[in-house]
Amino acid sequence: MKKIFLIHFTAMIFMIFTPGLNAQDIKLPAPARKGGEPLMNALNQRKTIREYSEKDLTASQLSGLLWAAWGYNRPEEKKRTAPSSRDMQEIDVYVAIRSGLYIYDAENHILRQVHNRDIRSFTGTQDFVATAPVNLVYVADMGKLGKNEGDEIRDTDLYSPYANAGMIGQNVYLYCASEGLGCVIRGMVDKQRLAPEMNLRSNQVIIFGHTVGIPLNR
């Protein structure tokens, strides 16, 4: 509860200085863009973890995680930390935490609230997703690739979104390895069950889930 209060307190403070920020949104602190483990150390320590403490991530950890995943590292050009085929940037990172579902707004480094329901248990079919502090959901906005609502979306249309989401997922793995966090990217997602819980349109496609938390034995 203390961690949740800290995140929401931070959001309230930054609201004063951020136009267009709703009361339910979370303004993240600036990410630490220097430091952490050297790349080769992070690669050496990268691994998949499926057992987590229920302890919430700090606001700083959440900030660094999302910036590493899909933030702007060249904001003047709106270029990201992960590559994107033809620079379409069709992947949206949704964040399911205890206080609700959010979408990451990289330009403003804000979590925009979609709703205030805890839907972590819907983000995967394994038991640990319901109590792990953070579940990311990578969603392809196929509208950016020319698909309107109701259009057929074939497997071949999703080749690039799967590749692009995988690159985002690797950034998450490396950030977690550097910061002593644990994570697991997951294809075991009941997409038909999850999509309405996320208020997705028919031309938005869930690609992967990605659980992040503090390893249980830490």
mmCIF file with all atom_site columns, C-alpha atoms in Angstrom:
data_model
loop_
_atom_site.group_PDB
_atom_site.id
_atom_site.type_symbol
_atom_site.label_atom_id
_atom_site.label_alt_id
_atom_site.label_comp_id
_atom_site.label_asym_id
_atom_site.label_entity_id
_atom_site.label_seq_id
_atom_site.pdbx_PDB_ins_code
_atom_site.Cartn_x
_atom_site.Cartn_y
_atom_site.Cartn_z
_atom_site.occupancy
_atom_site.B_iso_or_equiv
_atom_site.pdbx_formal_charge
_atom_site.auth_seq_id
_atom_site.auth_comp_id
_atom_site.auth_asym_id
_atom_site.auth_atom_id
_atom_site.pdbx_PDB_model_num
ATOM 1   C CA . MET A 1 1   ? 0.000   0.000   0.000   1.00 0.00 ? 1   MET A CA 1
ATOM 2   C CA . LYS A 1 2   ? 2.888   2.338   0.796   1.00 0.00 ? 2   LYS A CA 1
ATOM 3   C CA . LYS A 1 3   ? 4.324   1.848   -2.691  1.00 0.00 ? 3   LYS A CA 1
ATOM 4   C CA . ILE A 1 4   ? 0.963   2.525   -4.333  1.00 0.00 ? 4   ILE A CA 1
ATOM 5   C CA . PHE A 1 5   ? 0.585   5.696   -2.281  1.00 0.00 ? 5   PHE A CA 1
ATOM 6   C CA . LEU A 1 6   ? 4.038   6.826   -3.403  1.00 0.00 ? 6   LEU A CA 1
ATOM 7   C CA . ILE A 1 7   ? 3.174   6.347   -7.075  1.00 0.00 ? 7   ILE A CA 1
ATOM 8   C CA . HIS A 1 8   ? -0.117  8.215   -6.769  1.00 0.00 ? 8   HIS A CA 1
ATOM 9   C CA . PHE A 1 9   ? 1.453   10.971  -4.675  1.00 0.00 ? 9   PHE A CA 1
ATOM 10  C CA . THR A 1 10  ? 4.073   11.453  -7.385  1.00 0.00 ? 10  THR A CA 1
ATOM 11  C CA . ALA A 1 11  ? 1.295   11.617  -9.970  1.00 0.00 ? 11  ALA A CA 1
ATOM 12  C CA . MET A 1 12  ? -0.537  14.311  -8.011  1.00 0.00 ? 12  MET A CA 1
ATOM 13  C CA . ILE A 1 13  ? 2.582   16.463  -7.747  1.00 0.00 ? 13  ILE A CA 1
ATOM 14  C CA . PHE A 1 14  ? 3.354   16.275  -11.474 1.00 0.00 ? 14  PHE A CA 1
ATOM 15  C CA . MET A 1 15  ? -0.259  16.952  -12.453 1.00 0.00 ? 15  MET A CA 1
ATOM 16  C CA . ILE A 1 16  ? 0.267   20.612  -11.630 1.00 0.00 ? 16  ILE A CA 1
ATOM 17  C CA . PHE A 1 17  ? 2.924   20.910  -14.319 1.00 0.00 ? 17  PHE A CA 1
ATOM 18  C CA . THR A 1 18  ? 1.522   18.613  -17.000 1.00 0.00 ? 18  THR A CA 1
ATOM 19  C CA . PRO A 1 19  ? -1.244  19.950  -19.250 1.00 0.00 ? 19  PRO A CA 1
ATOM 20  C CA . GLY A 1 20  ? -3.854  17.366  -20.240 1.00 0.00 ? 20  GLY A CA 1
ATOM 21  C CA . LEU A 1 21  ? -3.056  15.026  -17.364 1.00 0.00 ? 21  LEU A CA 1
ATOM 22  C CA . ASN A 1 22  ? -6.173  13.514  -15.804 1.00 0.00 ? 22  ASN A CA 1
ATOM 23  C CA . ALA A 1 23  ? -6.393  12.805  -12.089 1.00 0.00 ? 23  ALA A CA 1
ATOM 24  C CA . GLN A 1 24  ? -6.265  9.058   -12.724 1.00 0.00 ? 24  GLN A CA 1
ATOM 25  C CA . ASP A 1 25  ? -3.156  9.220   -14.934 1.00 0.00 ? 25  ASP A CA 1
ATOM 26  C CA . ILE A 1 26  ? 0.332   8.669   -13.549 1.00 0.00 ? 26  ILE A CA 1
ATOM 27  C CA . LYS A 1 27  ? 3.106   11.087  -14.463 1.00 0.00 ? 27  LYS A CA 1
ATOM 28  C CA . LEU A 1 28  ? 6.278   9.054   -14.158 1.00 0.00 ? 28  LEU A CA 1
ATOM 29  C CA . PRO A 1 29  ? 9.510   10.517  -12.811 1.00 0.00 ? 29  PRO A CA 1
ATOM 30  C CA . ALA A 1 30  ? 12.241  11.113  -15.376 1.00 0.00 ? 30  ALA A CA 1
ATOM 31  C CA . PRO A 1 31  ? 14.042  7.859   -16.191 1.00 0.00 ? 31  PRO A CA 1
ATOM 32  C CA . ALA A 1 32  ? 17.675  7.407   -15.233 1.00 0.00 ? 32  ALA A CA 1
ATOM 33  C CA . ARG A 1 33  ? 19.221  7.218   -18.706 1.00 0.00 ? 33  ARG A CA 1
ATOM 34  C CA . LYS A 1 34  ? 22.719  6.516   -17.452 1.00 0.00 ? 34  LYS A CA 1
ATOM 35  C CA . GLY A 1 35  ? 24.104  3.875   -15.112 1.00 0.00 ? 35  GLY A CA 1
ATOM 36  C CA . GLY A 1 36  ? 22.970  0.335   -14.538 1.00 0.00 ? 36  GLY A CA 1
ATOM 37  C CA . GLU A 1 37  ? 24.951  -2.766  -15.413 1.00 0.00 ? 37  GLU A CA 1
ATOM 38  C CA . PRO A 1 38  ? 27.283  -2.762  -18.444 1.00 0.00 ? 38  PRO A CA 1
ATOM 39  C CA . LEU A 1 39  ? 25.605  -4.400  -21.437 1.00 0.00 ? 39  LEU A CA 1
ATOM 40  C CA . MET A 1 40  ? 27.669  -7.603  -21.320 1.00 0.00 ? 40  MET A CA 1
ATOM 41  C CA . ASN A 1 41  ? 26.890  -8.056  -17.611 1.00 0.00 ? 41  ASN A CA 1
ATOM 42  C CA . ALA A 1 42  ? 23.173  -7.571  -18.268 1.00 0.00 ? 42  ALA A CA 1
ATOM 43  C CA . LEU A 1 43  ? 23.287  -10.138 -21.080 1.00 0.00 ? 43  LEU A CA 1
ATOM 44  C CA . ASN A 1 44  ? 25.125  -12.548 -18.809 1.00 0.00 ? 44  ASN A CA 1
ATOM 45  C CA . GLN A 1 45  ? 22.478  -12.128 -16.076 1.00 0.00 ? 45  GLN A CA 1
ATOM 46  C CA . ARG A 1 46  ? 19.422  -12.184 -18.352 1.00 0.00 ? 46  ARG A CA 1
ATOM 47  C CA . LYS A 1 47  ? 17.007  -14.985 -17.475 1.00 0.00 ? 47  LYS A CA 1
ATOM 48  C CA . THR A 1 48  ? 13.330  -15.852 -17.180 1.00 0.00 ? 48  THR A CA 1
ATOM 49  C CA . ILE A 1 49  ? 11.687  -15.813 -13.743 1.00 0.00 ? 49  ILE A CA 1
ATOM 50  C CA . ARG A 1 50  ? 8.166   -16.969 -12.898 1.00 0.00 ? 50  ARG A CA 1
ATOM 51  C CA . GLU A 1 51  ? 8.032   -16.533 -9.108  1.00 0.00 ? 51  GLU A CA 1
ATOM 52  C CA . TYR A 1 52  ? 7.559   -13.024 -7.771  1.00 0.00 ? 52  TYR A CA 1
ATOM 53  C CA . SER A 1 53  ? 7.048   -11.122 -4.579  1.00 0.00 ? 53  SER A CA 1
ATOM 54  C CA . GLU A 1 54  ? 3.730   -9.250  -4.466  1.00 0.00 ? 54  GLU A CA 1
ATOM 55  C CA . LYS A 1 55  ? 5.681   -6.102  -3.551  1.00 0.00 ? 55  LYS A CA 1
ATOM 56  C CA . ASP A 1 56  ? 4.982   -3.225  -5.956  1.00 0.00 ? 56  ASP A CA 1
ATOM 57  C CA . LEU A 1 57  ? 7.678   -1.666  -8.098  1.00 0.00 ? 57  LEU A CA 1
ATOM 58  C CA . THR A 1 58  ? 8.739   1.835   -7.130  1.00 0.00 ? 58  THR A CA 1
ATOM 59  C CA . ALA A 1 59  ? 7.820   4.776   -9.341  1.00 0.00 ? 59  ALA A CA 1
ATOM 60  C CA . SER A 1 60  ? 11.464  5.004   -10.441 1.00 0.00 ? 60  SER A CA 1
ATOM 61  C CA . GLN A 1 61  ? 11.583  1.328   -11.392 1.00 0.00 ? 61  GLN A CA 1
ATOM 62  C CA . LEU A 1 62  ? 8.344   1.613   -13.367 1.00 0.00 ? 62  LEU A CA 1
ATOM 63  C CA . SER A 1 63  ? 9.675   4.724   -15.095 1.00 0.00 ? 63  SER A CA 1
ATOM 64  C CA . GLY A 1 64  ? 12.943  3.091   -16.080 1.00 0.00 ? 64  GLY A CA 1
ATOM 65  C CA . LEU A 1 65  ? 11.195  -0.096  -17.185 1.00 0.00 ? 65  LEU A CA 1
ATOM 66  C CA . LEU A 1 66  ? 8.822   1.667   -19.574 1.00 0.00 ? 66  LEU A CA 1
ATOM 67  C CA . TRP A 1 67  ? 11.440  4.025   -20.965 1.00 0.00 ? 67  TRP A CA 1
ATOM 68  C CA . ALA A 1 68  ? 13.786  1.099   -21.610 1.00 0.00 ? 68  ALA A CA 1
ATOM 69  C CA . ALA A 1 69  ? 10.950  -0.859  -23.213 1.00 0.00 ? 69  ALA A CA 1
ATOM 70  C CA . TRP A 1 70  ? 9.538   1.697   -25.630 1.00 0.00 ? 70  TRP A CA 1
ATOM 71  C CA . GLY A 1 71  ? 10.473  5.222   -24.598 1.00 0.00 ? 71  GLY A CA 1
ATOM 72  C CA . TYR A 1 72  ? 11.834  8.051   -26.706 1.00 0.00 ? 72  TYR A CA 1
ATOM 73  C CA . ASN A 1 73  ? 15.639  8.140   -26.705 1.00 0.00 ? 73  ASN A CA 1
ATOM 74  C CA . ARG A 1 74  ? 15.615  10.845  -29.397 1.00 0.00 ? 74  ARG A CA 1
ATOM 75  C CA . PRO A 1 75  ? 12.503  12.804  -28.422 1.00 0.00 ? 75  PRO A CA 1
ATOM 76  C CA . GLU A 1 76  ? 13.031  15.570  -30.962 1.00 0.00 ? 76  GLU A CA 1
ATOM 77  C CA . GLU A 1 77  ? 12.630  12.941  -33.713 1.00 0.00 ? 77  GLU A CA 1
ATOM 78  C CA . LYS A 1 78  ? 10.135  10.746  -31.800 1.00 0.00 ? 78  LYS A CA 1
ATOM 79  C CA . LYS A 1 79  ? 12.520  7.817   -32.124 1.00 0.00 ? 79  LYS A CA 1
ATOM 80  C CA . ARG A 1 80  ? 12.381  4.924   -29.681 1.00 0.00 ? 80  ARG A CA 1
ATOM 81  C CA . THR A 1 81  ? 14.629  2.666   -27.625 1.00 0.00 ? 81  THR A CA 1
ATOM 82  C CA . ALA A 1 82  ? 13.521  -0.318  -29.749 1.00 0.00 ? 82  ALA A CA 1
ATOM 83  C CA . PRO A 1 83  ? 13.432  -0.519  -33.558 1.00 0.00 ? 83  PRO A CA 1
ATOM 84  C CA . SER A 1 84  ? 10.192  -0.614  -35.516 1.00 0.00 ? 84  SER A CA 1
ATOM 85  C CA . SER A 1 85  ? 9.707   -1.872  -39.070 1.00 0.00 ? 85  SER A CA 1
ATOM 86  C CA . ARG A 1 86  ? 9.336   1.090   -41.446 1.00 0.00 ? 86  ARG A CA 1
ATOM 87  C CA . ASP A 1 87  ? 9.164   3.238   -38.285 1.00 0.00 ? 87  ASP A CA 1
ATOM 88  C CA . MET A 1 88  ? 5.417   2.572   -38.071 1.00 0.00 ? 88  MET A CA 1
ATOM 89  C CA . GLN A 1 89  ? 5.554   2.344   -34.248 1.00 0.00 ? 89  GLN A CA 1
ATOM 90  C CA . GLU A 1 90  ? 2.344   0.326   -34.204 1.00 0.00 ? 90  GLU A CA 1
ATOM 91  C CA . ILE A 1 91  ? 2.993   -1.361  -30.855 1.00 0.00 ? 91  ILE A CA 1
ATOM 92  C CA . ASP A 1 92  ? 1.311   0.091   -27.774 1.00 0.00 ? 92  ASP A CA 1
ATOM 93  C CA . VAL A 1 93  ? 2.467   -0.952  -24.317 1.00 0.00 ? 93  VAL A CA 1
ATOM 94  C CA . TYR A 1 94  ? -0.401  -1.435  -21.877 1.00 0.00 ? 94  TYR A CA 1
ATOM 95  C CA . VAL A 1 95  ? 0.367   -1.719  -18.171 1.00 0.00 ? 95  VAL A CA 1
ATOM 96  C CA . ALA A 1 96  ? -1.841  -3.753  -15.833 1.00 0.00 ? 96  ALA A CA 1
ATOM 97  C CA . ILE A 1 97  ? -1.143  -2.988  -12.183 1.00 0.00 ? 97  ILE A CA 1
ATOM 98  C CA . ARG A 1 98  ? -3.106  -3.120  -8.960  1.00 0.00 ? 98  ARG A CA 1
ATOM 99  C CA . SER A 1 99  ? -4.712  0.306   -9.466  1.00 0.00 ? 99  SER A CA 1
ATOM 100 C CA . GLY A 1 100 ? -5.950  -0.352  -13.001 1.00 0.00 ? 100 GLY A CA 1
ATOM 101 C CA . LEU A 1 101 ? -5.041  -0.594  -16.664 1.00 0.00 ? 101 LEU A CA 1
ATOM 102 C CA . TYR A 1 102 ? -2.894  2.076   -18.324 1.00 0.00 ? 102 TYR A CA 1
ATOM 103 C CA . ILE A 1 103 ? -1.338  2.781   -21.708 1.00 0.00 ? 103 ILE A CA 1
ATOM 104 C CA . TYR A 1 104 ? 2.194   4.141   -21.858 1.00 0.00 ? 104 TYR A CA 1
ATOM 105 C CA . ASP A 1 105 ? 2.400   7.589   -23.471 1.00 0.00 ? 105 ASP A CA 1
ATOM 106 C CA . ALA A 1 106 ? 6.099   7.789   -24.380 1.00 0.00 ? 106 ALA A CA 1
ATOM 107 C CA . GLU A 1 107 ? 6.012   11.373  -25.631 1.00 0.00 ? 107 GLU A CA 1
ATOM 108 C CA . ASN A 1 108 ? 4.941   12.676  -22.227 1.00 0.00 ? 108 ASN A CA 1
ATOM 109 C CA . HIS A 1 109 ? 6.312   9.721   -20.200 1.00 0.00 ? 109 HIS A CA 1
ATOM 110 C CA . ILE A 1 110 ? 2.892   9.226   -18.655 1.00 0.00 ? 110 ILE A CA 1
ATOM 111 C CA . LEU A 1 111 ? 0.677   6.262   -17.867 1.00 0.00 ? 111 LEU A CA 1
ATOM 112 C CA . ARG A 1 112 ? -2.754  7.147   -19.265 1.00 0.00 ? 112 ARG A CA 1
ATOM 113 C CA . GLN A 1 113 ? -5.462  5.284   -17.380 1.00 0.00 ? 113 GLN A CA 1
ATOM 114 C CA . VAL A 1 114 ? -7.811  3.149   -19.465 1.00 0.00 ? 114 VAL A CA 1
ATOM 115 C CA . HIS A 1 115 ? -9.856  2.086   -16.442 1.00 0.00 ? 115 HIS A CA 1
ATOM 116 C CA . ASN A 1 116 ? -9.413  1.454   -12.718 1.00 0.00 ? 116 ASN A CA 1
ATOM 117 C CA . ARG A 1 117 ? -10.067 -2.308  -12.625 1.00 0.00 ? 117 ARG A CA 1
ATOM 118 C CA . ASP A 1 118 ? -7.352  -4.757  -11.615 1.00 0.00 ? 118 ASP A CA 1
ATOM 119 C CA . ILE A 1 119 ? -7.263  -7.113  -14.593 1.00 0.00 ? 119 ILE A CA 1
ATOM 120 C CA . ARG A 1 120 ? -3.867  -8.710  -13.976 1.00 0.00 ? 120 ARG A CA 1
ATOM 121 C CA . SER A 1 121 ? -5.472  -12.156 -13.702 1.00 0.00 ? 121 SER A CA 1
ATOM 122 C CA . PHE A 1 122 ? -6.825  -11.770 -17.265 1.00 0.00 ? 122 PHE A CA 1
ATOM 123 C CA . THR A 1 123 ? -3.398  -11.061 -18.778 1.00 0.00 ? 123 THR A CA 1
ATOM 124 C CA . GLY A 1 124 ? -2.267  -14.694 -18.828 1.00 0.00 ? 124 GLY A CA 1
ATOM 125 C CA . THR A 1 125 ? -3.255  -18.256 -18.089 1.00 0.00 ? 125 THR A CA 1
ATOM 126 C CA . GLN A 1 126 ? -0.612  -18.919 -15.423 1.00 0.00 ? 126 GLN A CA 1
ATOM 127 C CA . ASP A 1 127 ? -1.351  -18.329 -11.741 1.00 0.00 ? 127 ASP A CA 1
ATOM 128 C CA . PHE A 1 128 ? 1.507   -15.917 -11.063 1.00 0.00 ? 128 PHE A CA 1
ATOM 129 C CA . VAL A 1 129 ? 0.167   -13.199 -13.374 1.00 0.00 ? 129 VAL A CA 1
ATOM 130 C CA . ALA A 1 130 ? -2.662  -12.369 -10.949 1.00 0.00 ? 130 ALA A CA 1
ATOM 131 C CA . THR A 1 131 ? -0.329  -11.360 -8.100  1.00 0.00 ? 131 THR A CA 1
ATOM 132 C CA . ALA A 1 132 ? 2.819   -10.180 -9.878  1.00 0.00 ? 132 ALA A CA 1
ATOM 133 C CA . PRO A 1 133 ? 3.006   -6.372  -9.560  1.00 0.00 ? 133 PRO A CA 1
ATOM 134 C CA . VAL A 1 134 ? 3.215   -5.524  -13.276 1.00 0.00 ? 134 VAL A CA 1
ATOM 135 C CA . ASN A 1 135 ? 1.895   -7.183  -16.410 1.00 0.00 ? 135 ASN A CA 1
ATOM 136 C CA . LEU A 1 136 ? 2.740   -5.472  -19.680 1.00 0.00 ? 136 LEU A CA 1
ATOM 137 C CA . VAL A 1 137 ? 0.590   -6.270  -22.693 1.00 0.00 ? 137 VAL A CA 1
ATOM 138 C CA . TYR A 1 138 ? 1.991   -5.520  -26.145 1.00 0.00 ? 138 TYR A CA 1
ATOM 139 C CA . VAL A 1 139 ? -0.805  -4.563  -28.520 1.00 0.00 ? 139 VAL A CA 1
ATOM 140 C CA . ALA A 1 140 ? -0.482  -3.924  -32.257 1.00 0.00 ? 140 ALA A CA 1
ATOM 141 C CA . ASP A 1 141 ? -2.599  -0.998  -33.440 1.00 0.00 ? 141 ASP A CA 1
ATOM 142 C CA . MET A 1 142 ? -3.260  -2.323  -36.926 1.00 0.00 ? 142 MET A CA 1
ATOM 143 C CA . GLY A 1 143 ? -4.930  0.973   -37.826 1.00 0.00 ? 143 GLY A CA 1
ATOM 144 C CA . LYS A 1 144 ? -1.404  2.355   -38.199 1.00 0.00 ? 144 LYS A CA 1
ATOM 145 C CA . LEU A 1 145 ? -0.787  -0.386  -40.757 1.00 0.00 ? 145 LEU A CA 1
ATOM 146 C CA . GLY A 1 146 ? -3.886  0.429   -42.800 1.00 0.00 ? 146 GLY A CA 1
ATOM 147 C CA . LYS A 1 147 ? -6.381  -1.970  -41.197 1.00 0.00 ? 147 LYS A CA 1
ATOM 148 C CA . ASN A 1 148 ? -9.795  -0.518  -40.362 1.00 0.00 ? 148 ASN A CA 1
ATOM 149 C CA . GLU A 1 149 ? -12.165 -1.956  -37.782 1.00 0.00 ? 149 GLU A CA 1
ATOM 150 C CA . GLY A 1 150 ? -13.835 -5.042  -39.220 1.00 0.00 ? 150 GLY A CA 1
ATOM 151 C CA . ASP A 1 151 ? -11.044 -5.714  -41.745 1.00 0.00 ? 151 ASP A CA 1
ATOM 152 C CA . GLU A 1 152 ? -9.586  -9.197  -41.868 1.00 0.00 ? 152 GLU A CA 1
ATOM 153 C CA . ILE A 1 153 ? -6.213  -9.432  -40.144 1.00 0.00 ? 153 ILE A CA 1
ATOM 154 C CA . ARG A 1 154 ? -4.181  -12.358 -41.439 1.00 0.00 ? 154 ARG A CA 1
ATOM 155 C CA . ASP A 1 155 ? -1.164  -14.039 -39.873 1.00 0.00 ? 155 ASP A CA 1
ATOM 156 C CA . THR A 1 156 ? 1.057   -12.477 -42.528 1.00 0.00 ? 156 THR A CA 1
ATOM 157 C CA . ASP A 1 157 ? -0.107  -9.003  -41.426 1.00 0.00 ? 157 ASP A CA 1
ATOM 158 C CA . LEU A 1 158 ? 1.323   -9.682  -37.993 1.00 0.00 ? 158 LEU A CA 1
ATOM 159 C CA . TYR A 1 159 ? 4.888   -10.640 -38.946 1.00 0.00 ? 159 TYR A CA 1
ATOM 160 C CA . SER A 1 160 ? 6.263   -7.166  -38.249 1.00 0.00 ? 160 SER A CA 1
ATOM 161 C CA . PRO A 1 161 ? 4.226   -6.560  -35.061 1.00 0.00 ? 161 PRO A CA 1
ATOM 162 C CA . TYR A 1 162 ? 5.481   -9.841  -33.591 1.00 0.00 ? 162 TYR A CA 1
ATOM 163 C CA . ALA A 1 163 ? 9.081   -8.975  -34.438 1.00 0.00 ? 163 ALA A CA 1
ATOM 164 C CA . ASN A 1 164 ? 8.737   -5.416  -33.109 1.00 0.00 ? 164 ASN A CA 1
ATOM 165 C CA . ALA A 1 165 ? 7.095   -6.555  -29.864 1.00 0.00 ? 165 ALA A CA 1
ATOM 166 C CA . GLY A 1 166 ? 9.887   -9.097  -29.422 1.00 0.00 ? 166 GLY A CA 1
ATOM 167 C CA . MET A 1 167 ? 12.466  -6.319  -29.585 1.00 0.00 ? 167 MET A CA 1
ATOM 168 C CA . ILE A 1 168 ? 10.587  -4.352  -26.939 1.00 0.00 ? 168 ILE A CA 1
ATOM 169 C CA . GLY A 1 169 ? 10.466  -7.501  -24.835 1.00 0.00 ? 169 GLY A CA 1
ATOM 170 C CA . GLN A 1 170 ? 14.239  -7.936  -25.071 1.00 0.00 ? 170 GLN A CA 1
ATOM 171 C CA . ASN A 1 171 ? 14.711  -4.364  -23.814 1.00 0.00 ? 171 ASN A CA 1
ATOM 172 C CA . VAL A 1 172 ? 12.556  -5.282  -20.820 1.00 0.00 ? 172 VAL A CA 1
ATOM 173 C CA . TYR A 1 173 ? 14.656  -8.380  -20.162 1.00 0.00 ? 173 TYR A CA 1
ATOM 174 C CA . LEU A 1 174 ? 17.886  -6.373  -20.236 1.00 0.00 ? 174 LEU A CA 1
ATOM 175 C CA . TYR A 1 175 ? 16.484  -3.638  -17.972 1.00 0.00 ? 175 TYR A CA 1
ATOM 176 C CA . CYS A 1 176 ? 15.318  -6.251  -15.479 1.00 0.00 ? 176 CYS A CA 1
ATOM 177 C CA . ALA A 1 177 ? 18.694  -8.001  -15.547 1.00 0.00 ? 177 ALA A CA 1
ATOM 178 C CA . SER A 1 178 ? 20.415  -4.687  -14.921 1.00 0.00 ? 178 SER A CA 1
ATOM 179 C CA . GLU A 1 179 ? 18.115  -3.649  -12.072 1.00 0.00 ? 179 GLU A CA 1
ATOM 180 C CA . GLY A 1 180 ? 17.723  -6.964  -10.225 1.00 0.00 ? 180 GLY A CA 1
ATOM 181 C CA . LEU A 1 181 ? 14.131  -7.481  -11.334 1.00 0.00 ? 181 LEU A CA 1
ATOM 182 C CA . GLY A 1 182 ? 12.583  -10.605 -12.834 1.00 0.00 ? 182 GLY A CA 1
ATOM 183 C CA . CYS A 1 183 ? 10.414  -11.023 -15.903 1.00 0.00 ? 183 CYS A CA 1
ATOM 184 C CA . VAL A 1 184 ? 8.931   -13.504 -18.346 1.00 0.00 ? 184 VAL A CA 1
ATOM 185 C CA . ILE A 1 185 ? 7.473   -12.794 -21.781 1.00 0.00 ? 185 ILE A CA 1
ATOM 186 C CA . ARG A 1 186 ? 4.373   -14.882 -22.420 1.00 0.00 ? 186 ARG A CA 1
ATOM 187 C CA . GLY A 1 187 ? 2.435   -16.157 -25.385 1.00 0.00 ? 187 GLY A CA 1
ATOM 188 C CA . MET A 1 188 ? 0.041   -17.992 -23.053 1.00 0.00 ? 188 MET A CA 1
ATOM 189 C CA . VAL A 1 189 ? -2.686  -15.337 -23.192 1.00 0.00 ? 189 VAL A CA 1
ATOM 190 C CA . ASP A 1 190 ? -6.402  -15.879 -23.719 1.00 0.00 ? 190 ASP A CA 1
ATOM 191 C CA . LYS A 1 191 ? -6.676  -13.001 -26.170 1.00 0.00 ? 191 LYS A CA 1
ATOM 192 C CA . GLN A 1 192 ? -10.425 -13.277 -26.749 1.00 0.00 ? 192 GLN A CA 1
ATOM 193 C CA . ARG A 1 193 ? -11.018 -13.047 -23.004 1.00 0.00 ? 193 ARG A CA 1
ATOM 194 C CA . LEU A 1 194 ? -8.500  -10.261 -22.417 1.00 0.00 ? 194 LEU A CA 1
ATOM 195 C CA . ALA A 1 195 ? -9.340  -7.928  -25.312 1.00 0.00 ? 195 ALA A CA 1
ATOM 196 C CA . PRO A 1 196 ? -12.748 -6.768  -23.988 1.00 0.00 ? 196 PRO A CA 1
ATOM 197 C CA . GLU A 1 197 ? -11.241 -6.258  -20.531 1.00 0.00 ? 197 GLU A CA 1
ATOM 198 C CA . MET A 1 198 ? -8.816  -3.825  -22.188 1.00 0.00 ? 198 MET A CA 1
ATOM 199 C CA . ASN A 1 199 ? -11.528 -2.041  -24.232 1.00 0.00 ? 199 ASN A CA 1
ATOM 200 C CA . LEU A 1 200 ? -9.677  -2.861  -27.455 1.00 0.00 ? 200 LEU A CA 1
ATOM 201 C CA . ARG A 1 201 ? -11.008 -2.218  -30.938 1.00 0.00 ? 201 ARG A CA 1
ATOM 202 C CA . SER A 1 202 ? -11.267 -5.031  -33.475 1.00 0.00 ? 202 SER A CA 1
ATOM 203 C CA . ASN A 1 203 ? -8.181  -3.713  -35.296 1.00 0.00 ? 203 ASN A CA 1
ATOM 204 C CA . GLN A 1 204 ? -6.056  -3.856  -32.143 1.00 0.00 ? 204 GLN A CA 1
ATOM 205 C CA . VAL A 1 205 ? -4.310  -7.199  -31.712 1.00 0.00 ? 205 VAL A CA 1
ATOM 206 C CA . ILE A 1 206 ? -2.752  -8.543  -28.514 1.00 0.00 ? 206 ILE A CA 1
ATOM 207 C CA . ILE A 1 207 ? 0.734   -9.856  -29.309 1.00 0.00 ? 207 ILE A CA 1
ATOM 208 C CA . PHE A 1 208 ? 2.390   -10.869 -26.005 1.00 0.00 ? 208 PHE A CA 1
ATOM 209 C CA . GLY A 1 209 ? 2.074   -10.495 -22.268 1.00 0.00 ? 209 GLY A CA 1
ATOM 210 C CA . HIS A 1 210 ? 5.165   -9.698  -20.206 1.00 0.00 ? 210 HIS A CA 1
ATOM 211 C CA . THR A 1 211 ? 5.201   -10.116 -16.426 1.00 0.00 ? 211 THR A CA 1
ATOM 212 C CA . VAL A 1 212 ? 7.647   -8.050  -14.356 1.00 0.00 ? 212 VAL A CA 1
ATOM 213 C CA . GLY A 1 213 ? 8.328   -8.089  -10.640 1.00 0.00 ? 213 GLY A CA 1
ATOM 214 C CA . ILE A 1 214 ? 10.756  -8.586  -7.805  1.00 0.00 ? 214 ILE A CA 1
ATOM 215 C CA . PRO A 1 215 ? 12.041  -12.173 -7.731  1.00 0.00 ? 215 PRO A CA 1
ATOM 216 C CA . LEU A 1 216 ? 10.549  -14.116 -4.840  1.00 0.00 ? 216 LEU A CA 1
ATOM 217 C CA . ASN A 1 217 ? 13.906  -15.229 -3.459  1.00 0.00 ? 217 ASN A CA 1
ATOM 218 C CA . ARG A 1 218 ? 15.474  -11.778 -3.570  1.00 0.00 ? 218 ARG A CA 1
#
